[in-house]
Amino acid sequence: MQVLVRDNNVDQALRVLKKKLQREGLFREMKRRRAYEKPSERKTREKAEAVRRAKKLARKQAQREGLLPPPKPRDTTAKRGALKPSPGPAA
């Protein structure tokens, strides 16, 4: 994995790297490997993951066919941590 550092902006490069690692599932994998996982627990987890993937695939297919409404668009105008304007005094 490679991340370019532009204009000595290491903070931005670290953010990009972290996002890439998150997308690859590396953090989840490290957390899972922290402790021993019994084979029975592993089977249960893998089966649950497979069911989750199958449900997601079926949901996406149903949305494409028009059987389910499309997902609501994300609100990209609101920034994280931004305060909502407070209502003025009641007059």
mmCIF file of N, CA, C and O in Angstrom:
data_model
loop_
_atom_site.group_PDB
_atom_site.id
_atom_site.type_symbol
_atom_site.label_atom_id
_atom_site.label_comp_id
_atom_site.label_asym_id
_atom_site.label_seq_id
_atom_site.Cartn_x
_atom_site.Cartn_y
_atom_site.Cartn_z
ATOM 1 N N MET A 1 0.856 -1.170 0.000
ATOM 2 C CA MET A 1 0.000 0.000 0.000
ATOM 3 C C MET A 1 0.897 1.227 0.000
ATOM 4 O O MET A 1 1.906 1.260 0.699
ATOM 5 N N GLN A 2 0.506 2.228 -0.763
ATOM 6 C CA GLN A 2 1.355 3.388 -0.940
ATOM 7 C C GLN A 2 0.528 4.653 -0.827
ATOM 8 O O GLN A 2 -0.581 4.735 -1.374
ATOM 9 N N VAL A 3 1.070 5.631 -0.095
ATOM 10 C CA VAL A 3 0.410 6.925 0.046
ATOM 11 C C VAL A 3 1.450 7.994 -0.248
ATOM 12 O O VAL A 3 2.548 7.963 0.300
ATOM 13 N N LEU A 4 1.109 8.909 -1.111
ATOM 14 C CA LEU A 4 2.031 9.986 -1.457
ATOM 15 C C LEU A 4 1.861 11.148 -0.484
ATOM 16 O O LEU A 4 0.737 11.510 -0.120
ATOM 17 N N VAL A 5 3.000 11.723 -0.064
ATOM 18 C CA VAL A 5 2.982 12.895 0.808
ATOM 19 C C VAL A 5 3.257 14.100 -0.074
ATOM 20 O O VAL A 5 4.320 14.215 -0.673
ATOM 21 N N ARG A 6 2.287 14.984 -0.153
ATOM 22 C CA ARG A 6 2.429 16.168 -1.000
ATOM 23 C C ARG A 6 2.694 17.396 -0.142
ATOM 24 O O ARG A 6 2.047 17.593 0.882
ATOM 25 N N ASP A 7 3.629 18.212 -0.541
ATOM 26 C CA ASP A 7 3.959 19.473 0.138
ATOM 27 C C ASP A 7 4.232 19.269 1.629
ATOM 28 O O ASP A 7 3.806 20.065 2.462
ATOM 29 N N ASN A 8 4.912 18.181 1.970
ATOM 30 C CA ASN A 8 5.242 17.863 3.373
ATOM 31 C C ASN A 8 4.011 17.831 4.272
ATOM 32 O O ASN A 8 4.095 18.098 5.465
ATOM 33 N N ASN A 9 2.861 17.508 3.712
ATOM 34 C CA ASN A 9 1.616 17.452 4.476
ATOM 35 C C ASN A 9 1.420 16.016 4.983
ATOM 36 O O ASN A 9 0.688 15.225 4.396
ATOM 37 N N VAL A 10 2.088 15.702 6.092
ATOM 38 C CA VAL A 10 2.067 14.350 6.639
ATOM 39 C C VAL A 10 0.709 14.036 7.253
ATOM 40 O O VAL A 10 0.237 12.906 7.175
ATOM 41 N N ASP A 11 0.066 15.026 7.852
ATOM 42 C CA ASP A 11 -1.236 14.795 8.485
ATOM 43 C C ASP A 11 -2.261 14.303 7.465
ATOM 44 O O ASP A 11 -2.997 13.347 7.721
ATOM 45 N N GLN A 12 -2.285 14.933 6.304
ATOM 46 C CA GLN A 12 -3.233 14.519 5.275
ATOM 47 C C GLN A 12 -2.887 13.115 4.771
ATOM 48 O O GLN A 12 -3.774 12.290 4.554
ATOM 49 N N ALA A 13 -1.587 12.830 4.612
ATOM 50 C CA ALA A 13 -1.162 11.508 4.151
ATOM 51 C C ALA A 13 -1.560 10.432 5.161
ATOM 52 O O ALA A 13 -1.989 9.339 4.786
ATOM 53 N N LEU A 14 -1.441 10.737 6.455
ATOM 54 C CA LEU A 14 -1.848 9.783 7.493
ATOM 55 C C LEU A 14 -3.347 9.530 7.443
ATOM 56 O O LEU A 14 -3.798 8.395 7.610
ATOM 57 N N ARG A 15 -4.132 10.578 7.209
ATOM 58 C CA ARG A 15 -5.586 10.410 7.100
ATOM 59 C C ARG A 15 -5.936 9.511 5.926
ATOM 60 O O ARG A 15 -6.782 8.624 6.035
ATOM 61 N N VAL A 16 -5.247 9.735 4.795
ATOM 62 C CA VAL A 16 -5.503 8.924 3.602
ATOM 63 C C VAL A 16 -5.128 7.474 3.864
ATOM 64 O O VAL A 16 -5.865 6.550 3.511
ATOM 65 N N LEU A 17 -3.970 7.262 4.520
ATOM 66 C CA LEU A 17 -3.524 5.904 4.834
ATOM 67 C C LEU A 17 -4.516 5.203 5.751
ATOM 68 O O LEU A 17 -4.881 4.046 5.528
ATOM 69 N N LYS A 18 -4.966 5.911 6.777
ATOM 70 C CA LYS A 18 -5.916 5.328 7.723
ATOM 71 C C LYS A 18 -7.211 4.936 7.026
ATOM 72 O O LYS A 18 -7.774 3.870 7.268
ATOM 73 N N LYS A 19 -7.678 5.786 6.113
ATOM 74 C CA LYS A 19 -8.909 5.492 5.376
ATOM 75 C C LYS A 19 -8.734 4.263 4.496
ATOM 76 O O LYS A 19 -9.609 3.404 4.407
ATOM 77 N N LYS A 20 -7.540 4.149 3.850
ATOM 78 C CA LYS A 20 -7.271 2.988 3.006
ATOM 79 C C LYS A 20 -7.234 1.707 3.838
ATOM 80 O O LYS A 20 -7.786 0.672 3.439
ATOM 81 N N LEU A 21 -6.575 1.768 5.000
ATOM 82 C CA LEU A 21 -6.491 0.592 5.866
ATOM 83 C C LEU A 21 -7.873 0.199 6.379
ATOM 84 O O LEU A 21 -8.204 -0.985 6.469
ATOM 85 N N GLN A 22 -8.684 1.197 6.692
ATOM 86 C CA GLN A 22 -10.045 0.938 7.161
ATOM 87 C C GLN A 22 -10.845 0.233 6.078
ATOM 88 O O GLN A 22 -11.548 -0.740 6.319
ATOM 89 N N ARG A 23 -10.726 0.733 4.833
ATOM 90 C CA ARG A 23 -11.458 0.158 3.719
ATOM 91 C C ARG A 23 -11.027 -1.281 3.451
ATOM 92 O O ARG A 23 -11.835 -2.114 3.055
ATOM 93 N N GLU A 24 -9.747 -1.578 3.659
ATOM 94 C CA GLU A 24 -9.234 -2.927 3.433
ATOM 95 C C GLU A 24 -9.633 -3.887 4.556
ATOM 96 O O GLU A 24 -9.495 -5.093 4.407
ATOM 97 N N GLY A 25 -10.094 -3.351 5.691
ATOM 98 C CA GLY A 25 -10.507 -4.204 6.800
ATOM 99 C C GLY A 25 -9.352 -4.624 7.688
ATOM 100 O O GLY A 25 -9.466 -5.594 8.437
ATOM 101 N N LEU A 26 -8.251 -3.910 7.631
ATOM 102 C CA LEU A 26 -7.075 -4.284 8.418
ATOM 103 C C LEU A 26 -7.321 -4.113 9.908
ATOM 104 O O LEU A 26 -6.931 -4.965 10.711
ATOM 105 N N PHE A 27 -7.991 -3.032 10.305
ATOM 106 C CA PHE A 27 -8.238 -2.785 11.724
ATOM 107 C C PHE A 27 -9.141 -3.863 12.312
ATOM 108 O O PHE A 27 -8.925 -4.347 13.422
ATOM 109 N N ARG A 28 -10.153 -4.255 11.549
ATOM 110 C CA ARG A 28 -11.057 -5.309 12.003
ATOM 111 C C ARG A 28 -10.296 -6.621 12.178
ATOM 112 O O ARG A 28 -10.480 -7.344 13.147
ATOM 113 N N GLU A 29 -9.404 -6.895 11.229
ATOM 114 C CA GLU A 29 -8.602 -8.114 11.275
ATOM 115 C C GLU A 29 -7.677 -8.119 12.491
ATOM 116 O O GLU A 29 -7.548 -9.133 13.183
ATOM 117 N N MET A 30 -7.037 -6.982 12.769
ATOM 118 C CA MET A 30 -6.140 -6.900 13.929
ATOM 119 C C MET A 30 -6.915 -7.102 15.224
ATOM 120 O O MET A 30 -6.457 -7.805 16.134
ATOM 121 N N LYS A 31 -8.094 -6.509 15.309
ATOM 122 C CA LYS A 31 -8.915 -6.644 16.509
ATOM 123 C C LYS A 31 -9.328 -8.106 16.702
ATOM 124 O O LYS A 31 -9.319 -8.626 17.816
ATOM 125 N N ARG A 32 -9.655 -8.770 15.593
ATOM 126 C CA ARG A 32 -10.082 -10.165 15.651
ATOM 127 C C ARG A 32 -8.942 -11.079 16.089
ATOM 128 O O ARG A 32 -9.151 -12.053 16.807
ATOM 129 N N ARG A 33 -7.720 -10.766 15.685
ATOM 130 C CA ARG A 33 -6.571 -11.615 15.992
ATOM 131 C C ARG A 33 -5.947 -11.329 17.347
ATOM 132 O O ARG A 33 -4.955 -11.949 17.718
ATOM 133 N N ARG A 34 -6.487 -10.375 18.064
ATOM 134 C CA ARG A 34 -5.928 -10.011 19.362
ATOM 135 C C ARG A 34 -5.963 -11.186 20.336
ATOM 136 O O ARG A 34 -5.074 -11.338 21.160
ATOM 137 N N ALA A 35 -7.000 -11.988 20.264
ATOM 138 C CA ALA A 35 -7.146 -13.123 21.178
ATOM 139 C C ALA A 35 -7.480 -14.365 20.369
ATOM 140 O O ALA A 35 -7.928 -14.279 19.222
ATOM 141 N N TYR A 36 -7.256 -15.526 20.970
ATOM 142 C CA TYR A 36 -7.525 -16.792 20.297
ATOM 143 C C TYR A 36 -9.021 -16.939 20.063
ATOM 144 O O TYR A 36 -9.842 -16.609 20.930
ATOM 145 N N GLU A 37 -9.360 -17.445 18.901
ATOM 146 C CA GLU A 37 -10.758 -17.671 18.553
ATOM 147 C C GLU A 37 -10.964 -19.169 18.373
ATOM 148 O O GLU A 37 -10.296 -19.801 17.553
ATOM 149 N N LYS A 38 -11.872 -19.727 19.160
ATOM 150 C CA LYS A 38 -12.136 -21.160 19.054
ATOM 151 C C LYS A 38 -12.713 -21.477 17.682
ATOM 152 O O LYS A 38 -13.397 -20.645 17.092
ATOM 153 N N PRO A 39 -12.435 -22.677 17.165
ATOM 154 C CA PRO A 39 -12.962 -23.049 15.853
ATOM 155 C C PRO A 39 -14.480 -22.934 15.757
ATOM 156 O O PRO A 39 -15.011 -22.512 14.726
ATOM 157 N N SER A 40 -15.188 -23.276 16.828
ATOM 158 C CA SER A 40 -16.655 -23.170 16.796
ATOM 159 C C SER A 40 -17.085 -21.705 16.683
ATOM 160 O O SER A 40 -18.030 -21.378 15.964
ATOM 161 N N GLU A 41 -16.379 -20.804 17.395
ATOM 162 C CA GLU A 41 -16.691 -19.378 17.319
ATOM 163 C C GLU A 41 -16.382 -18.847 15.922
ATOM 164 O O GLU A 41 -17.106 -18.005 15.391
ATOM 165 N N ARG A 42 -15.306 -19.354 15.341
ATOM 166 C CA ARG A 42 -14.920 -18.926 13.997
ATOM 167 C C ARG A 42 -15.983 -19.320 12.977
ATOM 168 O O ARG A 42 -16.376 -18.510 12.122
ATOM 169 N N LYS A 43 -16.477 -20.561 13.081
ATOM 170 C CA LYS A 43 -17.527 -21.014 12.170
ATOM 171 C C LYS A 43 -18.769 -20.141 12.311
ATOM 172 O O LYS A 43 -19.380 -19.738 11.315
ATOM 173 N N THR A 44 -19.145 -19.871 13.556
ATOM 174 C CA THR A 44 -20.335 -19.055 13.811
ATOM 175 C C THR A 44 -20.166 -17.667 13.213
ATOM 176 O O THR A 44 -21.079 -17.147 12.553
ATOM 177 N N ARG A 45 -19.000 -17.056 13.427
ATOM 178 C CA ARG A 45 -18.747 -15.714 12.905
ATOM 179 C C ARG A 45 -18.765 -15.700 11.379
ATOM 180 O O ARG A 45 -19.388 -14.836 10.768
ATOM 181 N N GLU A 46 -18.092 -16.678 10.774
ATOM 182 C CA GLU A 46 -18.043 -16.717 9.317
ATOM 183 C C GLU A 46 -19.422 -16.945 8.713
ATOM 184 O O GLU A 46 -19.764 -16.370 7.674
ATOM 185 N N LYS A 47 -20.226 -17.780 9.377
ATOM 186 C CA LYS A 47 -21.576 -18.026 8.880
ATOM 187 C C LYS A 47 -22.414 -16.741 8.975
ATOM 188 O O LYS A 47 -23.159 -16.405 8.046
ATOM 189 N N ALA A 48 -22.262 -16.018 10.084
ATOM 190 C CA ALA A 48 -23.006 -14.765 10.257
ATOM 191 C C ALA A 48 -22.579 -13.739 9.210
ATOM 192 O O ALA A 48 -23.410 -13.006 8.661
ATOM 193 N N GLU A 49 -21.268 -13.684 8.922
ATOM 194 C CA GLU A 49 -20.781 -12.754 7.897
ATOM 195 C C GLU A 49 -21.344 -13.110 6.527
ATOM 196 O O GLU A 49 -21.719 -12.228 5.752
ATOM 197 N N ALA A 50 -21.422 -14.418 6.225
ATOM 198 C CA ALA A 50 -21.958 -14.855 4.937
ATOM 199 C C ALA A 50 -23.434 -14.485 4.823
ATOM 200 O O ALA A 50 -23.894 -14.025 3.765
ATOM 201 N N VAL A 51 -24.181 -14.651 5.902
ATOM 202 C CA VAL A 51 -25.608 -14.304 5.898
ATOM 203 C C VAL A 51 -25.763 -12.807 5.679
ATOM 204 O O VAL A 51 -26.602 -12.351 4.897
ATOM 205 N N ARG A 52 -24.917 -12.016 6.367
ATOM 206 C CA ARG A 52 -24.978 -10.564 6.231
ATOM 207 C C ARG A 52 -24.693 -10.145 4.786
ATOM 208 O O ARG A 52 -25.384 -9.292 4.227
ATOM 209 N N ARG A 53 -23.672 -10.766 4.175
ATOM 210 C CA ARG A 53 -23.347 -10.441 2.785
ATOM 211 C C ARG A 53 -24.497 -10.809 1.849
ATOM 212 O O ARG A 53 -24.845 -10.053 0.938
ATOM 213 N N ALA A 54 -25.099 -11.985 2.072
ATOM 214 C CA ALA A 54 -26.201 -12.442 1.216
ATOM 215 C C ALA A 54 -27.399 -11.512 1.339
ATOM 216 O O ALA A 54 -28.047 -11.170 0.328
ATOM 217 N N LYS A 55 -27.718 -11.074 2.562
ATOM 218 C CA LYS A 55 -28.835 -10.150 2.762
ATOM 219 C C LYS A 55 -28.584 -8.821 2.071
ATOM 220 O O LYS A 55 -29.477 -8.250 1.450
ATOM 221 N N LYS A 56 -27.339 -8.344 2.181
ATOM 222 C CA LYS A 56 -26.998 -7.071 1.551
ATOM 223 C C LYS A 56 -27.123 -7.178 0.034
ATOM 224 O O LYS A 56 -27.668 -6.286 -0.627
ATOM 225 N N LEU A 57 -26.639 -8.285 -0.517
ATOM 226 C CA LEU A 57 -26.721 -8.511 -1.957
ATOM 227 C C LEU A 57 -28.177 -8.571 -2.413
ATOM 228 O O LEU A 57 -28.560 -7.963 -3.421
ATOM 229 N N ALA A 58 -29.019 -9.289 -1.647
ATOM 230 C CA ALA A 58 -30.440 -9.404 -1.992
ATOM 231 C C ALA A 58 -31.126 -8.040 -1.906
ATOM 232 O O ALA A 58 -31.966 -7.702 -2.755
ATOM 233 N N ARG A 59 -30.763 -7.245 -0.901
ATOM 234 C CA ARG A 59 -31.358 -5.916 -0.746
ATOM 235 C C ARG A 59 -30.980 -5.027 -1.934
ATOM 236 O O ARG A 59 -31.822 -4.343 -2.504
ATOM 237 N N LYS A 60 -29.703 -5.067 -2.313
ATOM 238 C CA LYS A 60 -29.253 -4.253 -3.459
ATOM 239 C C LYS A 60 -29.961 -4.682 -4.735
ATOM 240 O O LYS A 60 -30.373 -3.856 -5.547
ATOM 241 N N GLN A 61 -30.109 -5.992 -4.923
ATOM 242 C CA GLN A 61 -30.785 -6.519 -6.114
ATOM 243 C C GLN A 61 -32.245 -6.057 -6.140
ATOM 244 O O GLN A 61 -32.761 -5.639 -7.175
ATOM 245 N N ALA A 62 -32.922 -6.124 -4.992
ATOM 246 C CA ALA A 62 -34.326 -5.709 -4.920
ATOM 247 C C ALA A 62 -34.456 -4.215 -5.211
ATOM 248 O O ALA A 62 -35.422 -3.783 -5.852
ATOM 249 N N GLN A 63 -33.475 -3.413 -4.754
ATOM 250 C CA GLN A 63 -33.512 -1.978 -5.036
ATOM 251 C C GLN A 63 -33.337 -1.727 -6.530
ATOM 252 O O GLN A 63 -34.008 -0.879 -7.104
ATOM 253 N N ARG A 64 -32.432 -2.500 -7.165
ATOM 254 C CA ARG A 64 -32.213 -2.328 -8.601
ATOM 255 C C ARG A 64 -33.454 -2.693 -9.400
ATOM 256 O O ARG A 64 -33.762 -2.079 -10.405
ATOM 257 N N GLU A 65 -34.181 -3.715 -8.933
ATOM 258 C CA GLU A 65 -35.381 -4.152 -9.642
ATOM 259 C C GLU A 65 -36.596 -3.303 -9.313
ATOM 260 O O GLU A 65 -37.665 -3.512 -9.875
ATOM 261 N N GLY A 66 -36.473 -2.386 -8.371
ATOM 262 C CA GLY A 66 -37.569 -1.497 -8.032
ATOM 263 C C GLY A 66 -38.521 -2.065 -6.999
ATOM 264 O O GLY A 66 -39.591 -1.504 -6.771
ATOM 265 N N LEU A 67 -38.181 -3.186 -6.373
ATOM 266 C CA LEU A 67 -39.052 -3.780 -5.356
ATOM 267 C C LEU A 67 -38.940 -3.048 -4.019
ATOM 268 O O LEU A 67 -39.870 -3.062 -3.221
ATOM 269 N N LEU A 68 -37.788 -2.442 -3.785
ATOM 270 C CA LEU A 68 -37.566 -1.660 -2.572
ATOM 271 C C LEU A 68 -37.230 -0.224 -2.979
ATOM 272 O O LEU A 68 -36.657 -0.006 -4.047
ATOM 273 N N PRO A 69 -37.563 0.749 -2.125
ATOM 274 C CA PRO A 69 -37.190 2.128 -2.462
ATOM 275 C C PRO A 69 -35.669 2.281 -2.407
ATOM 276 O O PRO A 69 -35.002 1.600 -1.631
ATOM 277 N N PRO A 70 -35.105 3.172 -3.211
ATOM 278 C CA PRO A 70 -33.652 3.372 -3.180
ATOM 279 C C PRO A 70 -33.236 3.958 -1.835
ATOM 280 O O PRO A 70 -34.058 4.561 -1.126
ATOM 281 N N PRO A 71 -31.959 3.791 -1.462
ATOM 282 C CA PRO A 71 -31.511 4.337 -0.183
ATOM 283 C C PRO A 71 -31.602 5.852 -0.182
ATOM 284 O O PRO A 71 -31.476 6.505 -1.227
ATOM 285 N N LYS A 72 -31.817 6.418 1.006
ATOM 286 C CA LYS A 72 -31.918 7.867 1.123
ATOM 287 C C LYS A 72 -30.540 8.469 0.866
ATOM 288 O O LYS A 72 -29.534 7.952 1.339
ATOM 289 N N PRO A 73 -30.486 9.566 0.117
ATOM 290 C CA PRO A 73 -29.175 10.187 -0.143
ATOM 291 C C PRO A 73 -28.596 10.759 1.141
ATOM 292 O O PRO A 73 -29.333 11.273 1.997
ATOM 293 N N ARG A 74 -27.281 10.657 1.260
ATOM 294 C CA ARG A 74 -26.616 11.194 2.455
ATOM 295 C C ARG A 74 -26.592 12.712 2.391
ATOM 296 O O ARG A 74 -26.464 13.315 1.324
ATOM 297 N N ASP A 75 -26.700 13.336 3.547
ATOM 298 C CA ASP A 75 -26.648 14.790 3.625
ATOM 299 C C ASP A 75 -25.181 15.203 3.678
ATOM 300 O O ASP A 75 -24.522 15.076 4.699
ATOM 301 N N THR A 76 -24.671 15.677 2.557
ATOM 302 C CA THR A 76 -23.261 16.045 2.495
ATOM 303 C C THR A 76 -23.031 17.497 2.882
ATOM 304 O O THR A 76 -21.892 17.921 3.022
ATOM 305 N N THR A 77 -24.108 18.265 3.085
ATOM 306 C CA THR A 77 -23.933 19.676 3.426
ATOM 307 C C THR A 77 -23.575 19.847 4.891
ATOM 308 O O THR A 77 -22.867 20.779 5.240
ATOM 309 N N ALA A 78 -24.071 18.976 5.757
ATOM 310 C CA ALA A 78 -23.793 19.097 7.188
ATOM 311 C C ALA A 78 -22.405 18.540 7.490
ATOM 312 O O ALA A 78 -22.065 17.435 7.096
ATOM 313 N N LYS A 79 -21.618 19.314 8.176
ATOM 314 C CA LYS A 79 -20.276 18.880 8.565
ATOM 315 C C LYS A 79 -20.344 18.264 9.952
ATOM 316 O O LYS A 79 -21.171 18.637 10.786
ATOM 317 N N ARG A 80 -19.445 17.306 10.198
ATOM 318 C CA ARG A 80 -19.400 16.693 11.517
ATOM 319 C C ARG A 80 -18.967 17.724 12.542
ATOM 320 O O ARG A 80 -18.039 18.486 12.320
ATOM 321 N N GLY A 81 -19.637 17.732 13.664
ATOM 322 C CA GLY A 81 -19.269 18.626 14.744
ATOM 323 C C GLY A 81 -19.823 20.026 14.588
ATOM 324 O O GLY A 81 -19.645 20.859 15.466
ATOM 325 N N ALA A 82 -20.461 20.323 13.476
ATOM 326 C CA ALA A 82 -21.012 21.652 13.275
ATOM 327 C C ALA A 82 -22.266 21.820 14.131
ATOM 328 O O ALA A 82 -23.064 20.900 14.270
ATOM 329 N N LEU A 83 -22.413 22.978 14.711
ATOM 330 C CA LEU A 83 -23.571 23.232 15.564
ATOM 331 C C LEU A 83 -24.745 23.686 14.712
ATOM 332 O O LEU A 83 -24.591 24.441 13.756
ATOM 333 N N LYS A 84 -25.915 23.191 15.066
ATOM 334 C CA LYS A 84 -27.118 23.629 14.376
ATOM 335 C C LYS A 84 -27.462 25.030 14.881
ATOM 336 O O LYS A 84 -27.278 25.336 16.064
ATOM 337 N N PRO A 85 -27.980 25.882 14.005
ATOM 338 C CA PRO A 85 -28.341 27.224 14.488
ATOM 339 C C PRO A 85 -29.482 27.125 15.487
ATOM 340 O O PRO A 85 -30.442 26.383 15.281
ATOM 341 N N SER A 86 -29.341 27.837 16.582
ATOM 342 C CA SER A 86 -30.380 27.779 17.609
ATOM 343 C C SER A 86 -31.551 28.645 17.184
ATOM 344 O O SER A 86 -31.365 29.698 16.557
ATOM 345 N N PRO A 87 -32.759 28.219 17.537
ATOM 346 C CA PRO A 87 -33.918 29.042 17.193
ATOM 347 C C PRO A 87 -33.868 30.346 17.971
ATOM 348 O O PRO A 87 -33.423 30.387 19.124
ATOM 349 N N GLY A 88 -34.281 31.393 17.344
ATOM 350 C CA GLY A 88 -34.254 32.721 17.975
ATOM 351 C C GLY A 88 -35.236 32.783 19.131
ATOM 352 O O GLY A 88 -35.993 31.857 19.402
ATOM 353 N N PRO A 89 -35.212 33.908 19.833
ATOM 354 C CA PRO A 89 -36.139 34.049 20.959
ATOM 355 C C PRO A 89 -37.584 34.047 20.469
ATOM 356 O O PRO A 89 -37.904 34.592 19.430
ATOM 357 N N ALA A 90 -38.426 33.379 21.249
ATOM 358 C CA ALA A 90 -39.845 33.287 20.875
ATOM 359 C C ALA A 90 -40.480 34.653 21.085
ATOM 360 O O ALA A 90 -40.499 35.195 22.188
ATOM 361 N N ALA A 91 -40.983 35.228 20.011
ATOM 362 C CA ALA A 91 -41.579 36.560 20.127
ATOM 363 C C ALA A 91 -43.019 36.529 19.727
ATOM 364 O O ALA A 91 -43.508 35.826 18.962
#
